[in-house]
Amino acid sequence: MAAMDDEKAIDLVTKKRKLQNEEEACHQIETRANLGNMDIVGVLNDNPREKCLFLHTKISGDDAVVLMEKTPFDTKTLTQLISQDTSLKETLKNDIYSTFETHLPYHLNVVKTTLIHPATAKHLSKYRQQKTFAICETEEMYKNVTKPFLQEQKFSIQWVYNILDKKSESDRIVFEDACPKDGFVLLPDMKWNRKDLSQLYLVAIVHNRDILSLRDLNHTHLPMLNNILHKGMEAIRKQFTVMPSKLRVYVHYQPSYHHFHVHFTHLDLDAPGFEADRAHLLQDIIDNITIKSDYYQKKSIVFKLRECDGLYIKYKESRYFN
Amino acid sequence: MAAMDDEKAIDLVTKKRKLQNEEEACHQIETRANLGNMDIVGVLNDNPREKCLFLHTKISGDDAVVLMEKTPFDTKTLTQLISQDTSLKETLKNDIYSTFETHLPYHLNVVKTTLIHPATAKHLSKYRQQKTFAICETEEMYKNVTKPFLQEQKFSIQWVYNILDKKSESDRIVFEDACPKDGFVLLPDMKWNRKDLSQLYLVAIVHNRDILSLRDLNHTHLPMLNNILHKGMEAIRKQFTVMPSKLRVYVHYQPSYHHFHVHFTHLDLDAPGFEADRAHLLQDIIDNITIKSDYYQKKSIVFKLRECDGLYIKYKESRYFN
């Protein structure tokens, strides 16, 4: 037993020495690039849940953006993680539960840093945490603030028409119902690689060009909405063997572009955009319009705006926040 | 200029030596506890977005659970983070964008580890990633599957009655409307530290003891619901100076306990539980009941179940997934 312990101790000392040599070698090579020549201007954003930090800095007087993100655990290095090279300091013990401040071996302690230098004002604004506000948009507010703003904007949605007219992305179409009134095309969202099924993300874009958003839907659109829900789910079951009980089918309000479209995502996809103040389940939309044809014309709808959104400025001007 | 560089170099060597000494000292103390005596059974859960890893291990033949989570960046240590002690290895350079594999100074490289030992089967199941399924619960399914299951369970909610009767947590109450029919108590959720306002989380628990969930609400509850929405928001504005436009007010379906309660959280709180297939905005609930008193008795409601949920097993037995 004692011999075993001695052996283990020698083994441990050897391992530590090896590790220290490695660390020093790394340190010497890597410190060629360093952050010591930067001045910190401030924190643009700090996300404790995702372990990210975005900084505004200056390098030789120029603006720079530094994006730091701790890397995920790598399940391929489990035996190195759970080893004598990982050190633990007990911080709490209560019955069967203990907590430890832990230091992993050097090579598992990686942070991914992205540097943008020189950075423009647009970069700074892109990475700066925006103040957000909840709006409870009444029927009147939609008519007097939101709709006039949308009409003023006239964002180009030519890229949507190119898809519907098969002028682009026609090879990506997964399913089509060609009916000009109730039909749609279904294709993978740009964010999905078409491989990992738990990350599945498709979008149904309708052929009808007259629907700006949820606000325009009424009972005349029920055949189209039922079409999308049932034919969309069926196409996904056939082509990707993903069952309806693994799918979320929803619409954004406000949408990111004003031509009616529906999102199909996998239940396990942990992506933003499914919050209850942005996502409206297609099943609920169909039920609500069936109960009351003008449900979405009359209903107050809650949504979130960021300080930098043009619509936020309109709401501020309309004295909504007073 | 050369003298400056020499000075810097000496400074750097001194710093590094100090750091190495520190690291060695830490290493010696901390390796008293180590993970080398564990056998890995498998990965229970791996969350790359949140940088968490949950492992099933064995210690001397007993089951153990190891929860590891990388710690968030600490904005109080910015100058140590952006310093010569942080080493960088360039992995990509393209125009103004560069990425680096980065190693932070030893004391900033902390992982929080929680050890549960010996762990029971319940612990293992609690931390194991569960398959999830979307259920679209019709009126009939609620009557035939969900409600009988809830009545079978009879979870104790004595702790809720203790709050309402001022037998416990009475010092934590932020606001009360004592009316037994339409009243409620408002108090901070256990997850909130009552300090950081952007993490604000309160719960309103109603005095009425007859409402299991959203499914039981009708027009007779409108005075209670309006009470909670308006008096709750007003109490939060007064006591915490958080405006209604910074709040989310919602109800879970399924709830985690079956005594009617409403969540108030800050818009910036990035917490789970606000997905569109779990959270129902109180404003929407009030509007829907106003349109149709039996809206929540008749309406199909989509929610998510995990494989380990008792209710999932009931739905499986009812052949819902066939």
XYZ file of C-alpha atoms in Angstrom:
644
model
C 0.000 0.000 0.000
C 2.826 2.392 0.987
C 4.776 1.362 -2.127
C 1.750 2.200 -4.251
C 1.556 5.654 -2.678
C 5.274 6.279 -3.291
C 4.886 5.239 -6.896
C 1.904 7.532 -7.314
C 3.805 10.432 -5.719
C 6.785 10.009 -8.085
C 4.429 9.746 -11.022
C 2.725 12.936 -9.901
C 5.993 14.885 -9.561
C 7.095 13.769 -13.045
C 3.767 14.760 -14.520
C 3.850 18.178 -12.870
C 7.397 18.857 -14.077
C 6.391 17.927 -17.633
C 3.375 20.180 -17.411
C 5.382 23.138 -16.120
C 7.926 22.775 -18.922
C 5.107 22.687 -21.442
C 3.487 25.749 -19.930
C 6.715 27.730 -19.992
C 7.397 26.768 -23.613
C 3.890 27.817 -24.619
C 4.181 31.032 -22.668
C 7.388 32.001 -24.447
C 6.021 31.422 -27.949
C 2.632 32.905 -27.378
C 3.476 36.088 -25.563
C 4.855 37.405 -28.850
C 1.349 38.714 -29.399
C -0.002 40.302 -26.250
C -2.718 42.564 -24.986
C -0.400 44.750 -22.906
C -0.360 47.500 -25.556
C -4.112 48.108 -25.356
C -6.000 50.707 -23.377
C -9.407 49.691 -22.088
C -12.164 52.167 -22.934
C -15.067 50.144 -21.532
C -17.228 47.033 -21.514
C -19.542 46.825 -24.545
C -21.343 43.683 -23.386
C -20.951 41.024 -20.708
C -22.896 37.753 -20.937
C -22.363 35.713 -17.756
C -24.610 32.861 -18.960
C -22.587 32.308 -22.143
C -19.246 33.362 -20.597
C -18.616 36.118 -23.148
C -17.129 39.561 -22.730
C -16.971 42.282 -25.426
C -14.580 45.195 -24.847
C -13.974 48.571 -26.464
C -10.240 49.264 -26.447
C -7.704 51.586 -28.092
C -4.522 50.477 -29.867
C -2.154 53.334 -30.742
C -5.118 55.718 -30.599
C -7.356 53.632 -32.905
C -10.611 52.074 -31.734
C -10.601 48.288 -31.413
C -13.174 45.675 -30.379
C -12.064 42.602 -28.395
C -14.533 39.683 -28.227
C -13.616 37.031 -25.648
C -15.494 33.780 -25.133
C -14.533 30.861 -22.904
C -14.472 27.665 -24.961
C -16.919 24.802 -24.292
C -15.676 21.638 -22.573
C -14.359 19.137 -25.099
C -15.817 15.683 -24.390
C -12.870 14.162 -26.290
C -10.489 15.256 -23.504
C -12.463 13.813 -20.558
C -9.598 11.725 -19.175
C -7.340 14.792 -19.120
C -10.107 16.802 -17.462
C -10.716 14.231 -14.729
C -7.083 13.701 -13.768
C -4.505 14.619 -11.160
C -3.515 17.620 -13.271
C -6.821 19.294 -12.483
C -6.495 20.998 -9.109
C -9.355 21.552 -6.687
C -9.866 23.850 -3.690
C -12.898 22.976 -1.591
C -15.173 25.987 -1.082
C -18.180 24.298 0.557
C -19.113 20.913 1.975
C -22.627 19.945 3.075
C -23.569 16.273 3.373
C -23.182 14.627 -0.054
C -22.635 18.006 -1.834
C -19.233 19.703 -2.203
C -18.135 22.620 -4.365
C -14.600 23.344 -5.542
C -12.746 26.214 -7.184
C -11.057 24.283 -9.956
C -8.045 24.886 -12.197
C -7.808 22.762 -15.342
C -4.518 21.767 -16.984
C -3.047 24.651 -19.042
C -3.967 23.301 -22.495
C -7.674 22.923 -21.534
C -7.947 26.533 -20.370
C -8.651 28.172 -23.697
C -10.456 31.415 -24.422
C -11.321 32.351 -28.003
C -10.448 35.977 -28.687
C -11.478 37.943 -31.764
C -9.872 41.306 -32.411
C -11.347 43.900 -34.758
C -8.785 46.638 -35.376
C -9.203 49.325 -36.453
C -12.906 49.212 -35.553
C -15.536 51.622 -36.902
C -18.426 53.204 -35.011
C -20.654 50.557 -36.653
C -18.594 47.750 -35.101
C -18.843 49.390 -31.690
C -22.590 49.773 -31.982
C -23.007 46.185 -33.268
C -21.348 44.683 -30.182
C -22.655 47.175 -27.605
C -25.422 45.791 -25.385
C -28.585 47.606 -26.376
C -31.167 48.739 -23.891
C -34.421 46.939 -24.652
C -38.023 47.929 -23.964
C -41.306 46.018 -23.977
C -44.046 47.619 -26.067
C -47.683 46.638 -25.654
C -48.928 47.657 -29.118
C -52.671 48.366 -29.239
C -54.754 48.424 -32.432
C -54.460 52.242 -32.468
C -50.712 52.230 -31.922
C -50.278 49.811 -34.829
C -52.297 52.138 -37.084
C -50.702 55.387 -35.892
C -47.075 54.446 -35.187
C -45.992 51.004 -36.446
C -47.721 50.829 -39.853
C -46.751 54.350 -40.997
C -43.146 53.540 -39.996
C -43.156 50.324 -42.082
C -44.592 52.169 -45.092
C -41.933 54.889 -44.752
C -39.120 52.326 -44.659
C -39.831 50.332 -47.842
C -37.093 47.749 -47.157
C -36.269 45.844 -50.317
C -37.517 42.269 -50.231
C -36.402 41.542 -53.796
C -34.411 38.580 -52.433
C -37.710 37.012 -51.253
C -39.294 37.481 -54.708
C -36.177 35.924 -56.299
C -36.761 32.783 -54.224
C -40.496 32.658 -55.051
C -39.753 33.214 -58.773
C -36.978 30.524 -58.750
C -34.419 33.128 -59.766
C -32.231 32.142 -56.821
C -31.851 29.344 -54.257
C -34.192 27.093 -56.295
C -31.854 24.129 -55.684
C -32.396 24.585 -51.920
C -36.198 24.234 -51.985
C -37.320 21.282 -49.839
C -41.042 21.494 -50.656
C -43.404 23.706 -52.618
C -47.137 24.197 -52.811
C -47.364 26.366 -55.954
C -50.884 27.791 -55.329
C -50.520 31.605 -55.612
C -53.178 32.164 -52.911
C -52.535 29.409 -50.317
C -49.134 28.040 -51.353
C -45.582 28.447 -50.044
C -41.989 27.323 -50.518
C -40.104 25.587 -47.712
C -36.316 25.903 -47.584
C -33.489 25.637 -45.026
C -32.617 28.782 -43.108
C -29.097 30.130 -43.714
C -28.227 29.350 -40.058
C -28.673 25.577 -40.563
C -25.936 23.361 -42.086
C -28.553 20.751 -43.266
C -26.600 18.027 -41.446
C -27.193 18.169 -37.701
C -30.908 17.326 -37.290
C -31.085 18.646 -33.704
C -30.242 22.066 -35.180
C -32.907 21.821 -37.918
C -34.151 25.239 -39.067
C -36.384 25.761 -42.111
C -38.510 28.678 -43.268
C -41.807 28.627 -45.178
C -42.262 31.700 -47.392
C -45.783 32.274 -48.740
C -46.607 33.043 -52.375
C -49.187 35.656 -51.303
C -47.373 39.018 -51.475
C -49.942 41.081 -49.578
C -49.299 40.047 -45.950
C -46.930 42.389 -44.077
C -47.113 40.471 -40.791
C -49.288 38.675 -38.241
C -51.347 41.901 -38.012
C -52.782 41.306 -41.523
C -54.037 37.733 -40.955
C -57.765 36.901 -40.884
C -60.091 33.946 -41.675
C -59.416 34.228 -45.426
C -55.861 33.066 -44.665
C -56.863 29.909 -42.753
C -56.425 27.557 -45.762
C -52.898 28.952 -46.289
C -51.979 28.696 -42.581
C -53.295 25.114 -42.269
C -51.442 24.251 -45.471
C -48.153 25.487 -44.049
C -48.614 23.748 -40.701
C -49.599 20.336 -42.066
C -47.736 20.141 -45.382
C -44.641 21.705 -43.796
C -44.558 19.177 -40.946
C -45.212 16.313 -43.378
C -42.382 17.405 -45.724
C -39.973 17.607 -42.770
C -41.052 14.161 -41.511
C -40.490 12.650 -44.970
C -37.207 14.351 -45.877
C -35.495 14.621 -42.487
C -37.398 11.979 -40.422
C -38.057 14.611 -37.749
C -41.483 14.024 -36.139
C -44.033 16.826 -35.486
C -43.546 16.305 -31.714
C -39.908 17.448 -32.160
C -40.803 20.674 -33.998
C -41.578 24.263 -33.126
C -43.615 26.104 -35.775
C -43.922 29.855 -35.235
C -44.062 33.388 -36.558
C -42.139 36.432 -35.319
C -43.793 39.708 -34.374
C -42.095 42.007 -35.231
C -40.660 39.956 -38.091
C -37.207 40.752 -39.470
C -38.670 41.268 -42.977
C -42.240 42.123 -43.893
C -43.285 39.311 -46.220
C -45.200 36.623 -44.329
C -43.040 33.609 -43.391
C -43.110 30.814 -40.805
C -40.176 29.300 -38.846
C -39.778 25.525 -38.360
C -37.084 24.668 -35.772
C -36.072 21.572 -33.838
C -37.185 21.468 -30.187
C -33.561 20.963 -29.090
C -32.238 24.006 -30.976
C -31.258 26.484 -28.287
C -31.477 29.556 -30.522
C -32.690 33.064 -29.709
C -36.009 34.126 -31.260
C -38.345 31.759 -29.423
C -39.138 34.097 -26.511
C -42.820 34.499 -25.627
C -42.677 38.208 -26.526
C -41.484 37.493 -30.072
C -42.613 33.993 -31.173
C -46.282 33.181 -31.912
C -47.050 29.483 -32.426
C -48.755 28.820 -35.768
C -51.188 26.463 -33.990
C -52.257 29.348 -31.693
C -52.603 31.748 -34.633
C -54.927 29.313 -36.435
C -57.001 28.744 -33.254
C -57.261 32.469 -32.498
C -58.384 33.419 -36.017
C -60.918 30.567 -35.945
C -62.355 32.015 -32.700
C -62.361 35.581 -34.049
C -61.492 36.535 -37.642
C -60.115 39.986 -36.680
C -58.215 38.668 -33.613
C -54.855 40.020 -34.849
C -56.287 43.365 -35.985
C -57.887 44.081 -32.587
C -55.500 42.362 -30.166
C -52.810 44.233 -28.229
C -49.483 42.547 -28.992
C -46.432 42.726 -26.739
C -43.009 42.854 -28.388
C -39.496 43.993 -27.585
C -37.600 46.884 -29.172
C -33.926 47.787 -28.909
C -32.802 51.382 -28.464
C -31.163 51.299 -31.898
C -34.363 50.196 -33.716
C -35.974 52.865 -35.881
C -39.366 51.824 -34.522
C -38.173 52.434 -30.943
C -37.448 56.062 -31.873
C -40.975 56.408 -33.340
C -42.479 55.062 -30.099
C -40.347 57.447 -28.071
C -41.494 60.376 -30.234
C -45.108 59.265 -29.772
C -44.531 59.726 -25.988
C -45.217 56.023 -25.317
C -42.706 55.937 -22.473
C -43.980 59.084 -20.687
C 13.400 53.919 -26.397
C 15.788 50.932 -25.995
C 16.036 51.654 -22.259
C 12.267 51.617 -22.048
C 12.166 48.218 -23.759
C 14.852 46.833 -21.417
C 12.894 48.078 -18.430
C 9.740 46.481 -19.782
C 11.531 43.194 -20.410
C 12.898 43.071 -16.824
C 9.472 43.956 -15.512
C 7.974 41.155 -17.595
C 10.488 38.557 -16.354
C 9.826 39.569 -12.721
C 6.094 39.350 -13.279
C 6.342 35.927 -14.878
C 8.545 34.590 -12.084
C 6.074 35.876 -9.477
C 3.227 34.294 -11.369
C 5.001 30.936 -11.662
C 5.781 30.908 -7.924
C 2.154 31.683 -7.199
C 0.985 28.965 -9.515
C 3.263 26.375 -7.940
C 2.173 27.325 -4.430
C -1.478 27.057 -5.437
C -0.874 23.784 -7.172
C 0.714 22.275 -4.070
C -2.100 23.266 -1.733
C -4.918 22.472 -4.079
C -3.901 19.085 -5.396
C -4.664 17.693 -1.965
C -8.124 17.130 -3.374
C -7.958 15.694 -6.852
C -10.048 13.966 -9.475
C -7.469 11.259 -10.246
C -9.301 8.696 -8.107
C -12.464 8.833 -10.198
C -13.595 6.559 -12.993
C -15.624 8.175 -15.759
C -18.858 6.347 -16.554
C -20.184 8.822 -19.098
C -21.382 12.304 -20.038
C -24.815 13.141 -18.577
C -25.105 16.502 -20.315
C -22.921 18.880 -22.279
C -24.029 22.478 -22.878
C -21.583 24.224 -25.240
C -23.533 27.498 -25.174
C -23.306 27.801 -21.373
C -19.913 26.029 -21.097
C -21.208 23.338 -18.716
C -20.418 19.640 -18.517
C -22.174 17.113 -16.267
C -20.453 13.757 -15.726
C -21.431 10.418 -14.206
C -18.400 8.994 -12.384
C -17.557 6.290 -9.823
C -15.555 6.840 -6.629
C -14.577 3.601 -4.857
C -17.455 1.856 -6.591
C -20.089 4.480 -5.599
C -21.938 6.598 -8.175
C -21.008 10.271 -8.226
C -22.133 13.291 -10.263
C -19.600 15.973 -11.252
C -21.010 19.322 -12.478
C -18.430 21.586 -14.092
C -19.102 25.121 -15.304
C -16.613 27.657 -16.590
C -16.945 30.881 -14.601
C -18.089 34.132 -16.257
C -15.564 36.893 -16.938
C -15.225 39.225 -13.981
C -15.400 42.848 -15.143
C -13.573 43.857 -11.928
C -10.390 42.162 -13.196
C -10.296 43.814 -16.649
C -6.782 45.201 -16.275
C -5.462 41.748 -15.355
C -7.358 40.240 -18.284
C -5.978 42.734 -20.813
C -2.344 42.480 -19.776
C 0.958 40.918 -20.762
C 0.138 37.893 -18.603
C -2.594 36.885 -21.041
C -0.950 34.956 -23.878
C -2.266 34.858 -27.438
C -1.635 32.545 -30.389
C -2.963 33.888 -33.709
C -5.220 31.355 -35.460
C -6.581 33.527 -38.290
C -6.005 36.934 -39.814
C -8.191 38.542 -42.473
C -8.111 42.298 -43.017
C -9.199 44.012 -39.773
C -10.288 40.697 -38.147
C -7.947 38.381 -36.201
C -8.688 35.433 -33.925
C -6.449 34.079 -31.169
C -6.276 31.007 -28.974
C -5.880 32.699 -25.634
C -4.606 31.638 -22.209
C -5.554 33.845 -19.263
C -3.406 34.243 -16.140
C -3.780 31.250 -13.771
C -6.025 32.940 -11.185
C -8.579 33.995 -13.864
C -8.934 30.439 -15.212
C -11.518 29.163 -12.774
C -14.050 26.387 -13.246
C -16.755 25.828 -10.640
C -17.073 22.147 -9.817
C -19.872 20.594 -7.789
C -19.497 17.016 -6.601
C -22.442 14.895 -5.457
C -21.128 11.744 -3.782
C -22.564 9.263 -3.215
C -25.201 10.076 -5.856
C -28.560 8.301 -6.126
C -30.391 7.236 -9.295
C -32.532 10.361 -8.828
C -29.460 12.614 -8.988
C -28.286 10.879 -12.157
C -31.680 11.280 -13.798
C -31.943 14.942 -12.682
C -28.701 15.903 -14.452
C -29.005 13.623 -17.496
C -29.990 15.416 -20.713
C -33.586 14.446 -21.342
C -35.248 13.920 -24.664
C -38.060 16.451 -24.985
C -41.351 16.304 -26.879
C -43.932 18.922 -27.853
C -47.495 18.085 -26.841
C -50.484 19.882 -28.373
C -52.975 19.313 -25.535
C -56.618 19.513 -26.675
C -59.568 20.062 -24.329
C -60.207 16.285 -24.341
C -56.581 15.387 -23.645
C -56.559 17.751 -20.666
C -59.688 16.060 -19.273
C -58.600 12.473 -20.021
C -54.829 12.524 -19.467
C -53.440 15.658 -17.792
C -56.071 16.372 -15.117
C -56.371 12.751 -13.862
C -52.562 12.659 -13.611
C -52.486 15.861 -11.523
C -55.203 14.538 -9.212
C -53.281 11.254 -8.772
C -50.071 13.086 -7.857
C -51.256 15.314 -4.986
C -47.915 17.146 -4.654
C -47.725 18.933 -1.314
C -48.017 22.685 -1.656
C -47.978 23.283 2.115
C -45.019 25.652 1.559
C -47.311 27.890 -0.558
C -49.978 27.944 2.182
C -47.260 28.781 4.750
C -46.414 31.891 2.717
C -50.071 32.914 2.305
C -50.721 32.340 6.060
C -47.540 34.308 7.041
C -46.109 31.229 8.736
C -42.932 31.557 6.672
C -41.126 34.108 4.490
C -43.424 36.903 5.744
C -40.391 39.230 6.029
C -39.777 38.777 2.290
C -43.215 39.987 1.136
C -42.857 43.029 -1.137
C -46.584 43.720 -1.577
C -49.901 42.197 -0.560
C -53.510 42.585 -1.617
C -55.226 40.658 1.199
C -58.573 40.059 -0.571
C -59.217 36.281 -0.362
C -60.911 36.261 -3.791
C -58.866 38.689 -5.923
C -55.766 39.265 -3.767
C -52.177 38.007 -3.889
C -48.767 38.279 -2.237
C -45.741 39.428 -4.216
C -42.280 38.239 -3.130
C -38.824 37.735 -4.624
C -38.128 34.407 -6.267
C -35.397 32.299 -4.604
C -33.245 32.722 -7.733
C -32.951 36.521 -7.248
C -30.440 38.083 -4.838
C -32.607 41.280 -4.458
C -29.609 43.407 -5.455
C -28.962 43.256 -9.179
C -32.039 44.919 -10.732
C -31.347 43.541 -14.226
C -31.841 40.082 -12.706
C -35.117 41.048 -10.985
C -37.421 38.057 -10.444
C -40.577 38.179 -8.311
C -43.567 35.877 -8.026
C -47.195 36.762 -7.281
C -49.030 33.960 -5.455
C -52.835 34.280 -5.348
C -54.935 33.856 -2.191
C -57.551 31.871 -4.156
C -56.717 28.195 -3.542
C -58.948 26.710 -6.250
C -56.961 27.435 -9.418
C -54.711 24.549 -10.510
C -53.385 26.320 -13.613
C -54.143 28.477 -16.665
C -56.716 25.796 -17.671
C -59.017 26.847 -14.785
C -59.158 30.576 -15.594
C -62.374 32.271 -16.830
C -64.069 35.711 -16.719
C -64.708 35.431 -12.941
C -60.942 35.701 -12.478
C -60.519 38.925 -14.493
C -60.535 41.223 -11.409
C -57.791 39.053 -9.832
C -55.701 38.966 -13.039
C -55.978 42.728 -13.614
C -55.116 43.273 -9.942
C -51.919 41.248 -10.272
C -50.867 42.926 -13.526
C -51.415 46.510 -12.424
C -50.721 46.393 -8.662
C -47.739 44.087 -9.234
C -46.166 46.431 -11.802
C -46.883 49.456 -9.596
C -45.294 47.827 -6.513
C -42.177 46.963 -8.535
C -41.975 50.506 -9.933
C -42.224 51.973 -6.422
C -39.899 49.609 -4.562
C -37.302 48.821 -7.219
C -37.775 51.749 -9.673
C -38.109 49.246 -12.538
C -40.593 50.527 -15.151
C -43.386 48.396 -16.711
C -41.594 48.641 -20.096
C -38.675 46.712 -18.534
C -40.828 43.843 -17.217
C -42.091 40.491 -18.442
C -45.233 39.275 -16.671
C -46.213 35.693 -17.434
C -47.589 32.339 -16.364
C -46.132 28.882 -17.021
C -48.098 26.048 -18.588
C -47.347 23.448 -17.329
C -46.484 25.215 -14.067
C -43.939 23.684 -11.667
C -46.536 23.669 -8.856
C -50.304 23.693 -9.180
C -51.355 26.765 -7.207
C -51.883 29.754 -9.506
C -48.903 32.138 -9.584
C -47.482 34.779 -11.932
C -43.815 35.491 -12.764
C -42.418 39.054 -12.958
C -38.920 39.167 -14.486
C -36.649 41.877 -15.858
C -36.474 42.082 -19.661
C -32.669 41.696 -19.478
C -32.794 38.514 -17.387
C -31.626 35.763 -19.699
C -33.269 32.914 -17.761
C -34.888 29.752 -19.089
C -38.693 29.532 -18.788
C -39.667 32.311 -21.202
C -40.000 30.108 -24.298
C -43.183 30.544 -26.332
C -44.197 26.930 -25.581
C -44.088 27.500 -21.821
C -44.663 31.197 -21.009
C -48.075 32.883 -21.474
C -48.087 36.672 -21.088
C -50.576 37.842 -18.447
C -51.682 40.616 -20.821
C -52.608 37.984 -23.451
C -54.419 35.844 -20.871
C -56.570 38.819 -19.819
C -57.318 39.731 -23.477
C -58.179 36.140 -24.428
C -60.570 35.624 -21.487
C -62.188 38.967 -22.269
C -62.808 37.780 -25.859
C -64.093 34.357 -24.726
C -64.652 33.365 -21.079
C -63.884 29.648 -21.690
C -60.841 30.371 -23.926
C -58.479 28.335 -21.713
C -60.918 25.454 -21.254
C -61.482 24.990 -25.004
C -58.111 26.031 -26.455
C -55.450 23.510 -27.504
C -52.245 24.398 -25.634
C -48.759 23.426 -26.786
C -46.176 22.570 -24.114
C -42.970 20.612 -23.771
C -42.437 17.427 -21.771
C -39.212 15.664 -20.841
C -38.891 11.897 -21.047
C -38.516 11.700 -17.264
C -41.762 13.610 -16.551
C -44.562 11.456 -15.152
C -46.952 13.236 -17.502
C -44.848 12.226 -20.519
C -45.317 8.569 -19.561
C -49.103 9.108 -19.332
C -49.116 10.656 -22.824
C -47.066 7.758 -24.142
C -49.504 5.264 -22.588
C -52.411 7.173 -24.163
C -50.727 6.443 -27.571
C -50.293 10.180 -28.279
C -47.032 9.572 -30.136
C -48.345 6.740 -32.371
